[in-house]
XYZ file of C-alpha atoms in Angstrom:
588
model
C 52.378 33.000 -9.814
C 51.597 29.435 -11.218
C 48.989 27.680 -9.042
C 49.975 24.189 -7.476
C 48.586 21.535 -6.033
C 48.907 21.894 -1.964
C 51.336 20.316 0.017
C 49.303 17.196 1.638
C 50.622 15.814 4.792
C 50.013 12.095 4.301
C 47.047 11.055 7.239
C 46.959 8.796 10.161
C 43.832 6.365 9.373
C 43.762 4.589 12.630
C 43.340 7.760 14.333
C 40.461 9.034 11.642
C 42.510 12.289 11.226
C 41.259 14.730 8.623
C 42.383 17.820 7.041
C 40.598 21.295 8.258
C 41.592 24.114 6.306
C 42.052 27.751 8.830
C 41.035 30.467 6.701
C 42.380 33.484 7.693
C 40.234 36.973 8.048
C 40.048 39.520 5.833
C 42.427 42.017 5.222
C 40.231 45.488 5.487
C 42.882 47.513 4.101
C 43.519 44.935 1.095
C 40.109 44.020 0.525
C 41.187 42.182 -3.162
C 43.801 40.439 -1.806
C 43.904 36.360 -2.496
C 42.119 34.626 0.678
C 45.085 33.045 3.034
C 44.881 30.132 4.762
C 46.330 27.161 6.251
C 45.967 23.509 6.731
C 46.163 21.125 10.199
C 45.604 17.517 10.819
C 43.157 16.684 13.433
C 41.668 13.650 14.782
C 37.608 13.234 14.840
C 38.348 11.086 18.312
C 39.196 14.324 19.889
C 36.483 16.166 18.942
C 37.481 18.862 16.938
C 35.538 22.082 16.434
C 35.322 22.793 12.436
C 32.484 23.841 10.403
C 32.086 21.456 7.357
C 30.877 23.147 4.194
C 28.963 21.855 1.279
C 28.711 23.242 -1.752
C 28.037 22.305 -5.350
C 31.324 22.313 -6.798
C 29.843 23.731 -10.601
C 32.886 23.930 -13.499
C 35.970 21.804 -12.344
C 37.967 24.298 -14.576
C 40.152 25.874 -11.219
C 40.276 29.736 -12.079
C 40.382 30.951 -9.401
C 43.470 30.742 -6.442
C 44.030 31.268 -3.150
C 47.420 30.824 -0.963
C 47.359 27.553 1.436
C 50.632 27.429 3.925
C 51.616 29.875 1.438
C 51.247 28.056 -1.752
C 49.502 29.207 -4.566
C 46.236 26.683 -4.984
C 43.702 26.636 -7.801
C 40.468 26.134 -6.565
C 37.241 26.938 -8.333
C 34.764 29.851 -8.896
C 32.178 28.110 -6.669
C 34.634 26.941 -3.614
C 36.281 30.855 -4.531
C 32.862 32.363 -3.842
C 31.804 30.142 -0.851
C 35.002 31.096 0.988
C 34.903 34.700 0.152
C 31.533 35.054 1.350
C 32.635 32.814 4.901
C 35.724 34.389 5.340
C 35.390 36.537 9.019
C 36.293 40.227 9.342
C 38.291 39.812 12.536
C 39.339 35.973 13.316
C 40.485 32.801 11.629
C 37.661 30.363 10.706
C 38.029 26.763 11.029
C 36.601 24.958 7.233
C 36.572 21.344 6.493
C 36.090 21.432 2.375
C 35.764 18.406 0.834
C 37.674 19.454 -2.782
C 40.712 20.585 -0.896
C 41.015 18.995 2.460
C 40.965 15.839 0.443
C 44.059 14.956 -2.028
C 41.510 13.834 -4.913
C 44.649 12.608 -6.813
C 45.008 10.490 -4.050
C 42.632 7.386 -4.733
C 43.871 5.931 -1.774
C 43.227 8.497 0.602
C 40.192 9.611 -1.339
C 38.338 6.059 -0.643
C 39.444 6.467 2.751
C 37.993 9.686 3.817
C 34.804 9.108 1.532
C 33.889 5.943 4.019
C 34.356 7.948 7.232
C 32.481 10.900 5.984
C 28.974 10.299 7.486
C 31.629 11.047 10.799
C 33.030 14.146 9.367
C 29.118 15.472 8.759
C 27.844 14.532 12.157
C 31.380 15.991 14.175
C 30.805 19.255 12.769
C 29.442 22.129 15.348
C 27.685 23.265 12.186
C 26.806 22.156 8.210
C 27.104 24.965 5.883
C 25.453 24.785 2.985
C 26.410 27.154 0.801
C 24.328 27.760 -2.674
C 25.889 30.662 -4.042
C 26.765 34.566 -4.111
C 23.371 36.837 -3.811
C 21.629 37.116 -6.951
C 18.146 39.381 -8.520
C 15.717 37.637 -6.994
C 17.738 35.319 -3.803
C 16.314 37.928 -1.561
C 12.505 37.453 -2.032
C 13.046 33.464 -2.274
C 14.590 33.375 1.074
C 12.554 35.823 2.869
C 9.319 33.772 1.579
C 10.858 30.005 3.056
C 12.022 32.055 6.188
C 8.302 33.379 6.510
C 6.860 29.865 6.074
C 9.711 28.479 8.122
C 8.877 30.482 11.050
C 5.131 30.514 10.787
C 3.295 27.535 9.576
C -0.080 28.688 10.119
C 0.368 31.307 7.743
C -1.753 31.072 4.709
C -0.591 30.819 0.911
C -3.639 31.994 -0.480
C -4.113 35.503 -1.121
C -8.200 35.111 -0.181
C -7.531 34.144 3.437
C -5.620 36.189 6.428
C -2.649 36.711 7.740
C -1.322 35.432 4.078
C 2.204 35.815 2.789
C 3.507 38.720 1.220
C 6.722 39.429 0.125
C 8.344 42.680 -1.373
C 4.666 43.526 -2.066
C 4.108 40.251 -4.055
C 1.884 37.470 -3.074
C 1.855 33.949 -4.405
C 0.066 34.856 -6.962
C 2.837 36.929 -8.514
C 4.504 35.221 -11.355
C 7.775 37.239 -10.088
C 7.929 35.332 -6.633
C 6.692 32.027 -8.067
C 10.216 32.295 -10.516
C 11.993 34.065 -7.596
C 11.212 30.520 -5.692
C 11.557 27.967 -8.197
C 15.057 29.722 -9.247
C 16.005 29.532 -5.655
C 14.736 25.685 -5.546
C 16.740 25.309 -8.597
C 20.374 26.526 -7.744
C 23.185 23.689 -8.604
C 23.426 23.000 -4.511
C 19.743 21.167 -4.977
C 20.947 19.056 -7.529
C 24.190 17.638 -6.755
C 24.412 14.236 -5.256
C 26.941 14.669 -2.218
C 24.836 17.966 -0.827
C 22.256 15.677 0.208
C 23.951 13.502 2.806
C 25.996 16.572 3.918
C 22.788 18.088 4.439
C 20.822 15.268 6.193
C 23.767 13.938 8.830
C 24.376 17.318 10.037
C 23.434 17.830 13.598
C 22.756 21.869 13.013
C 22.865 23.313 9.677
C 21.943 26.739 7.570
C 21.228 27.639 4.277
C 23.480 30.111 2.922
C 23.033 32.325 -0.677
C 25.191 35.209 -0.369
C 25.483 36.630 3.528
C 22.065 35.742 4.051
C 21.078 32.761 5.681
C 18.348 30.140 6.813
C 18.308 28.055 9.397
C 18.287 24.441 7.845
C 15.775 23.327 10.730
C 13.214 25.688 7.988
C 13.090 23.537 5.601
C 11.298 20.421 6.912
C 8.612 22.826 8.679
C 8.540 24.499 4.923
C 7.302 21.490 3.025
C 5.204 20.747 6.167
C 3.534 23.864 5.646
C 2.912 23.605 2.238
C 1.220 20.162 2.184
C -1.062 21.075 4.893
C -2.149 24.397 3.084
C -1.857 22.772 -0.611
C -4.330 20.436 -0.012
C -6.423 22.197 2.632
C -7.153 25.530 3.329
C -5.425 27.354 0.106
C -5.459 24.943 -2.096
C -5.741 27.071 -5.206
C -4.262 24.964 -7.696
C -4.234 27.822 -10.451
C -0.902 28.981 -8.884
C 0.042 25.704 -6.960
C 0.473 24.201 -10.608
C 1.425 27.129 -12.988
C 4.420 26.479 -14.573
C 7.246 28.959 -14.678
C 7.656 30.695 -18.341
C 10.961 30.812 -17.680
C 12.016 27.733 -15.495
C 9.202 25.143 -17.394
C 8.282 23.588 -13.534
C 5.855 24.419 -10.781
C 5.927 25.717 -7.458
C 4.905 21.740 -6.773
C 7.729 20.052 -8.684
C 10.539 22.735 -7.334
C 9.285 22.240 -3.440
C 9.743 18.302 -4.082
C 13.211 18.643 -3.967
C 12.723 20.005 -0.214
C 10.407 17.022 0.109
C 13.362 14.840 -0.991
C 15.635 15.786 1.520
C 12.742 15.685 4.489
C 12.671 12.127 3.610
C 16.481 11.674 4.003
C 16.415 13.678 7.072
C 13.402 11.875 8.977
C 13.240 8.488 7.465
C 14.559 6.140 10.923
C 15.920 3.227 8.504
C 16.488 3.694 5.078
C 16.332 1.476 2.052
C 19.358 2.070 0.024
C 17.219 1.573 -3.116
C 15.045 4.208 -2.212
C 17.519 6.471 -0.943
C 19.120 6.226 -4.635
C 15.801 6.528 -6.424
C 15.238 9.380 -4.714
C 18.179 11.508 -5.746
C 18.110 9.672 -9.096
C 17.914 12.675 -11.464
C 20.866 14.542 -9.234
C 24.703 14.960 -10.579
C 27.675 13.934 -9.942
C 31.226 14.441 -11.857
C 32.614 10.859 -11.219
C 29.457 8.380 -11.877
C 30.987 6.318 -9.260
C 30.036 8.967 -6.790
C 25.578 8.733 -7.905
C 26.112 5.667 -5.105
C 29.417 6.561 -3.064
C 27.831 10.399 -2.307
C 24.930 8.530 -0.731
C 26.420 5.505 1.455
C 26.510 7.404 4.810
C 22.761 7.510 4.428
C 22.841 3.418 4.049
C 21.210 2.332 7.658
C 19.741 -0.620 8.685
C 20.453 -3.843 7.242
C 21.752 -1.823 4.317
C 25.083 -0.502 6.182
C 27.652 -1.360 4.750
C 26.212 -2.330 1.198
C 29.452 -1.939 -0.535
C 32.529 -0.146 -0.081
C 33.917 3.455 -1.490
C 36.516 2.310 -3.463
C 37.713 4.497 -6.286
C 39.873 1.686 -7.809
C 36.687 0.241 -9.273
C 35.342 0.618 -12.455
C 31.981 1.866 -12.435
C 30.395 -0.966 -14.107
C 32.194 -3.181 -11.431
C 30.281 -0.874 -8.631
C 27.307 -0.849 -9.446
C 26.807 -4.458 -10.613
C 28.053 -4.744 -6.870
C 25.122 -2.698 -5.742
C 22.823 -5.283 -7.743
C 24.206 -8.234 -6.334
C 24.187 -6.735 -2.914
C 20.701 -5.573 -2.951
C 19.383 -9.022 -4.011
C 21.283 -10.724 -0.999
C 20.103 -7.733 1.273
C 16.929 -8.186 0.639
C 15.995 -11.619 -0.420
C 14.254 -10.248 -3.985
C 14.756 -9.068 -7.453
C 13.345 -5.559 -5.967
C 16.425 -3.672 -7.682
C 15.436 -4.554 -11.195
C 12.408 -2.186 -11.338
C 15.632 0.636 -11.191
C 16.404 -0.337 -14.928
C 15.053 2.297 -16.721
C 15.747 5.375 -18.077
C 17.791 6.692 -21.538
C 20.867 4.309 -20.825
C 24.796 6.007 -21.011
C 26.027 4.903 -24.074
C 29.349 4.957 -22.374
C 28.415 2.653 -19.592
C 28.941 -1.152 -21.221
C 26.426 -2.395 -18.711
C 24.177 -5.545 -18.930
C 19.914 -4.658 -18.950
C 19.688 -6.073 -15.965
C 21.577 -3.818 -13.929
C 20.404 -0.195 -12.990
C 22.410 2.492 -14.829
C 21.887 5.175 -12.356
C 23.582 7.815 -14.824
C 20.460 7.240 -17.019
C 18.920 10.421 -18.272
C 15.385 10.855 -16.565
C 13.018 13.506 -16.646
C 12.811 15.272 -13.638
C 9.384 16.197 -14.177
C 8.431 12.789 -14.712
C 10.756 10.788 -11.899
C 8.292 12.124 -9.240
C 5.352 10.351 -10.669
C 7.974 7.349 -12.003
C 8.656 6.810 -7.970
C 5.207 7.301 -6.754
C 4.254 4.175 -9.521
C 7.825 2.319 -7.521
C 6.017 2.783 -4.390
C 2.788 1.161 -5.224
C 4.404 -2.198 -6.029
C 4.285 -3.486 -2.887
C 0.767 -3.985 -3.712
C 1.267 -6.568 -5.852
C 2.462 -10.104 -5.473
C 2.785 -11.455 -9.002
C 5.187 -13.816 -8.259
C 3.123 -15.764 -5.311
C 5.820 -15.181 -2.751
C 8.338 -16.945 -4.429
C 12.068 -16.489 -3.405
C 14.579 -15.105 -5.603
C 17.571 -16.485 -6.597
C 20.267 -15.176 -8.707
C 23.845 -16.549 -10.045
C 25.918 -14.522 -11.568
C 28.218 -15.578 -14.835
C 30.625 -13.582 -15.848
C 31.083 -10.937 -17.540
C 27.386 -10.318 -17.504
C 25.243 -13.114 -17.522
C 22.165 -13.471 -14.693
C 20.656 -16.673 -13.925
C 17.303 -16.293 -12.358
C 13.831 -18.278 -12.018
C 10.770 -17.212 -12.720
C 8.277 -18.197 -15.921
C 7.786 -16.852 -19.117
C 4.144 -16.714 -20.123
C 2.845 -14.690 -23.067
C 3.766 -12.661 -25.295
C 2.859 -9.126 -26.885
C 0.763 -8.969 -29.963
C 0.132 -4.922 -30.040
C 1.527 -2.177 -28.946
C -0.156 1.230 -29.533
C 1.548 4.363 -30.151
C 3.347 6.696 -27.321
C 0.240 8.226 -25.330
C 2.059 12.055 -26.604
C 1.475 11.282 -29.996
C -2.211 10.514 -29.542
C -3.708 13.507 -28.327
C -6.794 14.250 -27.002
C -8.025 11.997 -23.705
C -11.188 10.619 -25.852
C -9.559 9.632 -28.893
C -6.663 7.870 -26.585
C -9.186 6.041 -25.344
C -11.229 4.552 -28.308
C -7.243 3.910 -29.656
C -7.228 1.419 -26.723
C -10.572 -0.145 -27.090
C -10.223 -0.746 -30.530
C -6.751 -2.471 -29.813
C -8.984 -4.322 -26.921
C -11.741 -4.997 -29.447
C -14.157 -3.226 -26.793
C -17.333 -2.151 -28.414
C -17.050 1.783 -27.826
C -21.344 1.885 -26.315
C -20.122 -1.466 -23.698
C -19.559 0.447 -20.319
C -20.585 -2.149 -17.194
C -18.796 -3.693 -15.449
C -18.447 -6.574 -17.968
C -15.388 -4.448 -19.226
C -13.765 -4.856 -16.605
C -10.109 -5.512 -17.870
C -10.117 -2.302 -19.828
C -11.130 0.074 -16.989
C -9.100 -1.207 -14.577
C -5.759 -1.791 -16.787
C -6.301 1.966 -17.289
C -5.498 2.977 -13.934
C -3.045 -0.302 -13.171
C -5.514 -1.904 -10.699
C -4.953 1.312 -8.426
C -6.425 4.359 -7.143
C -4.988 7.523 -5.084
C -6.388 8.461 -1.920
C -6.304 11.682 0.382
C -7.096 11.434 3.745
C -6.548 13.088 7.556
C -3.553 10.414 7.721
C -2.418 11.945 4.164
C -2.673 11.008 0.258
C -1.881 6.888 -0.129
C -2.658 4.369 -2.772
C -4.771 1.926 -2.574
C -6.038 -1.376 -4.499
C -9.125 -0.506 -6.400
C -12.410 -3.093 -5.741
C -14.188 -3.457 -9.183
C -17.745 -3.483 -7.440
C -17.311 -0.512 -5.293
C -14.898 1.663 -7.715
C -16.432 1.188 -10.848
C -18.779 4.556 -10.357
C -15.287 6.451 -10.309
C -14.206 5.278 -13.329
C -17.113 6.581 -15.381
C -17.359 9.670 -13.530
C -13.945 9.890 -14.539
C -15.018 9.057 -18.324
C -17.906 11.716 -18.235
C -15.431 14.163 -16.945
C -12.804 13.664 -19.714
C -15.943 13.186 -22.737
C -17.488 16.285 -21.963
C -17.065 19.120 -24.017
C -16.915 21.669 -21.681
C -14.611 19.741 -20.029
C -15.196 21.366 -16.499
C -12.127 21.502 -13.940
C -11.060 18.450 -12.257
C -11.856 20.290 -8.617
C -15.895 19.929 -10.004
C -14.555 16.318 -9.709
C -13.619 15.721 -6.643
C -14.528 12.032 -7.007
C -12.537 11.770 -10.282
C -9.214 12.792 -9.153
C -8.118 8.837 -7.595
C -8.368 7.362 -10.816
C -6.932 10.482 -12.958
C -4.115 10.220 -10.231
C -3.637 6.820 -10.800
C -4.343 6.907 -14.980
C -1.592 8.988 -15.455
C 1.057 7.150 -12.890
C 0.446 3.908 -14.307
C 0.334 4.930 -18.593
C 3.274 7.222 -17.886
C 6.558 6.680 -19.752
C 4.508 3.193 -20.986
C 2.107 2.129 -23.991
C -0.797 0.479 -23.963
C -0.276 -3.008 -25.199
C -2.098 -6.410 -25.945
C -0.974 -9.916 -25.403
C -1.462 -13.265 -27.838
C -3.520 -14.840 -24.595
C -5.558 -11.659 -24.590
C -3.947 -10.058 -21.596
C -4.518 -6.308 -21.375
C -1.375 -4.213 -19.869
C 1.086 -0.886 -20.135
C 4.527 -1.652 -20.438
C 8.021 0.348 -21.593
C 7.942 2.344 -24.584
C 10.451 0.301 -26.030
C 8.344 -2.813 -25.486
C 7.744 -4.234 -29.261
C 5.645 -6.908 -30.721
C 7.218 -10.276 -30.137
C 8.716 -9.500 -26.505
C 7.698 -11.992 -23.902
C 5.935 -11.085 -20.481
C 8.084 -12.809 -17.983
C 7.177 -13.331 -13.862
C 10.097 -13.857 -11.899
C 10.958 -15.180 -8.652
C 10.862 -12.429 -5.935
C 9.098 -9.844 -7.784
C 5.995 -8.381 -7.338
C 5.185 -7.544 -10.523
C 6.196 -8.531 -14.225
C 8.264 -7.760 -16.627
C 8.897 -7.520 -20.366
C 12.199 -9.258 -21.403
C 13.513 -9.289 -25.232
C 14.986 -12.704 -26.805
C 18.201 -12.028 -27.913
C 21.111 -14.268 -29.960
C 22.359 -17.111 -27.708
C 26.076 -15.989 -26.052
C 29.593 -17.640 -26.839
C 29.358 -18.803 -23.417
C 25.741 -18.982 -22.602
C 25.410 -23.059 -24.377
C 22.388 -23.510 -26.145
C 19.948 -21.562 -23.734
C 18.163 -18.034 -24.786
C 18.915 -15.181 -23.360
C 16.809 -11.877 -22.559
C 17.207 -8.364 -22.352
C 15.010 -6.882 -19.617
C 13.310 -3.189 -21.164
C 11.183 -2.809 -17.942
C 8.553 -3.637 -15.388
C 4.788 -3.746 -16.674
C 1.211 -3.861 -15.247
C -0.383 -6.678 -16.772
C -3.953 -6.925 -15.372
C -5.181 -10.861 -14.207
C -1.631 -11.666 -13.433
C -0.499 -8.931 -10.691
C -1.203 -11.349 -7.660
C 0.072 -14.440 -8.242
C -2.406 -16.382 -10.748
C 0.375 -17.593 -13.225
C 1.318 -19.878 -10.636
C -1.928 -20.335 -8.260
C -4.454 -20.404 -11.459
C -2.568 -21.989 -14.264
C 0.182 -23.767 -12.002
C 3.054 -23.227 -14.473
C 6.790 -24.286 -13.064
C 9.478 -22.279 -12.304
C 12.288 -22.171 -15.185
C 15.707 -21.070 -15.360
C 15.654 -17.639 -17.203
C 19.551 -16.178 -18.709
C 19.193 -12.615 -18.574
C 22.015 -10.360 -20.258
């Protein structure tokens, strides 16, 4: 039978009717017959009872069918799997499925249920989220989070007691690490609309299979594990061995858990955040990296900008930009433009491409380095403004102040710790025997005027004090010279300014300005780019001159390649110490 497209009843918007799909129950003496079901229109006024599901959609190829008020439908393997594995024995079960209680050829209706979906999430008795038929390996994963879940005194460590054990395998096992991190890396974790399904529901489970976990688990999981990471167990052997087969850790695959306990908890939101956040997650429709997340938008950032799948995606999410600036009162948002641009995407540098290929790996430690520049105050306080020109044209205010001389080579390419280092001082000229305090600039450019903290309250950043935090610095130094090169726990002191080393050189190289300025900034930062501070930003940035526009007059325009540290400017002294004025800036 050829599969159609179901029959879709059009919807009453004033009454904020939806679709709910009735599947009906299985058929035990056809037990490979197609799954039957129906459709109804219902309004979320009159509190309807429904279970909403979400579910990574996976291959949009539709292979697979089943009958809707009797029509043959193609749906996909995923959906096909979800609803085989939800479909009751003995009574009809009551669905709302985004992919089919939606007419997605419908852009109309489709930017009209997207906008009341936050609704749809928080009406449902219950949020399934469903990540996939059982698989070698589902079983242990799930039984280790439910043992954590329910028990978050229980120990990780194999040296202390009661510890966890599963299928006779500790933590310590290679086969449950990869049993965990697979689990932690199934599609559902990675596409963008599972997270706000996830975080507006009122009571949720996780599903893989027929087995399931209460959704309430997972913010007592990562809980758990922070308490015994850095604590009791913290063995950080296992804690940070990466899987053979998946190439992450235990640490990188629970931050995904950690992601969505910050959408979960967090009272108000910052839309920025919530996008950085969820950054390196997918979506079919680019459109959708910021549409999938709006019912998470609270605050002063409700309402940020409409679903609207008429839109190009260049129009939305120069929308975002504009938005975020008048939200906010800053230039905040440009510190989001970053990442291996898509080619596709005929955006201007100065707004975020948030389909930009990032490493996931590295985005942790790329947002940890976001949320230290509130710090900072490089621009002295001074409010933003922006005017936008069309078709892509920024007019902003801020100064333009120096310019780099040096840049030295990717920090991968340079390999060992010591001879990274005397690459730097030479580009410094910094005499490799001068280590007080006289040097300064270096040592403290090398961990971006920061250091990383652990405490009772938790770990935090903090702005280093020269005086008191020099010690740490060559402790640090001694640690990373010496030839036995002992482990970084024999360090305990060390560990703030490795922490911080690594956050602020990351993704950046080491560079040199004509005034003698000492920094990191973007890889793609070249000799001759300028260092820029603009109005309503706390730190700087590196802009690139490029030809004058058709319609730009005689004025120079820049590309901004990224945000930098540039120590003896980070708090204002461009305009406090050498009192330069403001200037128009073009960016493009």
């Amino acid at each position: 039978m050829e599969s159609l497209r179901p029959n879709y009843a059009p919807l009453a918007e004033g009454r904020r009717e939806i679709r709910l799909l009735h599947v009906a129950p299985k058929d035990p003496s056809q037990p490979d017959s197609a799954i039957a079901s129906r459709f109804s229109a219902a309004s979320l006024d009159d509190n309807p009872d429904y279970e909403a599901l979400s579910y990574a959609w996976g291959d949009h190829t539709k292979e697979k069918t089943i009958f809707i008020d009797s029509t043959s439908v193609g749906i996909t393997r995923n959906l096909h799997d979800a609803l085989e594995d939800l479909q009751l024995a003995y009574q009809e079960r009551t669905l709302w499925v985004d992919a089919v209680c939606i007419n997605q050829a419908d852009n109309e209706e489709r930017t009209h249920q997207v906008s009341q979906m936050r609704h749809v999430y928080e009406s449902a008795s219950r949020v399934i989220a469903y990540l996939g038929k059982e698989y070698e390996g589902s079983d242990a994963a799930m039984e280790f989070l439910e043992i954590v879940g329910r028990d978050p005194d229980i120990h990780y460590s194999p040296r202390l007691n009661p510890h966890i054990a599963v299928h006779g395998m500790d933590i310590c096992s290679e086969g449950l690490r990869d049993a965990i991190i697979s689990f932690l890396d199934l599609d559902w974790w990675k596409r963008v609309w599972t997270v706000q399904e996830f975080a507006l529901a009122r009571n949720s489970v996780l599903q893989c299979g027929d087995r399931q976990l209460p959704g309430s688990h997972l913010i007592q999981i990562y809980e758990s594990y922070m308490k015994h990471a850095y604590d009791c167990c913290g063995g950080w052997d296992y804690l940070n061995a990466k899987s053979a087969k998946y190439g992450i850790d235990i640490w990188s695959a629970l931050q995904r858990i950690a992601d969505l306990n910050f959408a979960c908890t967090s009272e108000e939101l910052s839309f920025l955040e919530v996008l950085e956040s969820f950054r390196t997650r997918h979506s079919f429709d680019p459109r959708d990296k910021m549409y999938g997340m709006l019912a998470l938008a609270t605050g002063r950032w409700e309402n940020v900008i409409e679903a609207d799948y008429t839109k190009s995606t260049e129009d939305v999410y120069r929308a975002l930009a504009l938005a975020a600036t008048e939200r906010t009162g800053n230039l905040g948002f440009l510190s989001h433009c970053y990442g291996r641009r898509y080619p596709e995407l005929r955006l201007p540098s100065w707004i975020p491409d948030w389909t930009a290929i990032i490493d996931e790996g590295s985005h942790n430690n790329l947002m940890s380095r976001l949320s230290t520049y509130n710090l900072f105050d490089a621009s002295s306080g001074a409010l933003s403004t922006l005017i936008y020109q069309a078709p892509k044209i920024a007019l902003v205010t801020g100064v333009v102040f120096d310019t780099i001389q040096n840049t030295g080579p990717e920090r991968g390419e340079m390999g060992t710790t010591p001879e990274i280092m005397r690459t730097w001082r030479a580009m410094a000229q910094i005499a490799e025997s001068h280590l007080d305090v006289s040097t300064g600039a270096f040592w403290q450019t090398i961990c971006g005027g920061l250091l990383y903290e652990r405490s009772n309250a938790g770990p935090s950043w903090r702005r280093q004090v020269p005086t008191r935090d020099w010690p740490l610095y060559h402790k640090w130094k001694t640690w990373k010279f010496s030839e036995d090169e002992p482990s970084l726990d024999s360090n305990v002191q060390a560990t703030s300014f490795d922490i911080a080393y690594h956050i602020t050189a990351l993704d950046r190289r080491f560079v040199v300005s004509r005034k003698g300025h000492l920094g990191f900034a973007p890889v793609a930062t070249a000799a001759g780019d300028v260092i820029a501070i603009l109005s309503g930003v706390n730190v700087p940035f590196i802009l690139r001159a490029v030809s004058e526009l058709p319609d730009s007059g005689s004025n120079i325009c820049y590309e901004v390649i990224g945000d930098c540290y540039i120590h003896g400017v980070m708090d204002g002294e461009v305009f406090t110490r050498y009192a330069m004025p403001l200037e128009e800036i073009r960016l493009v």
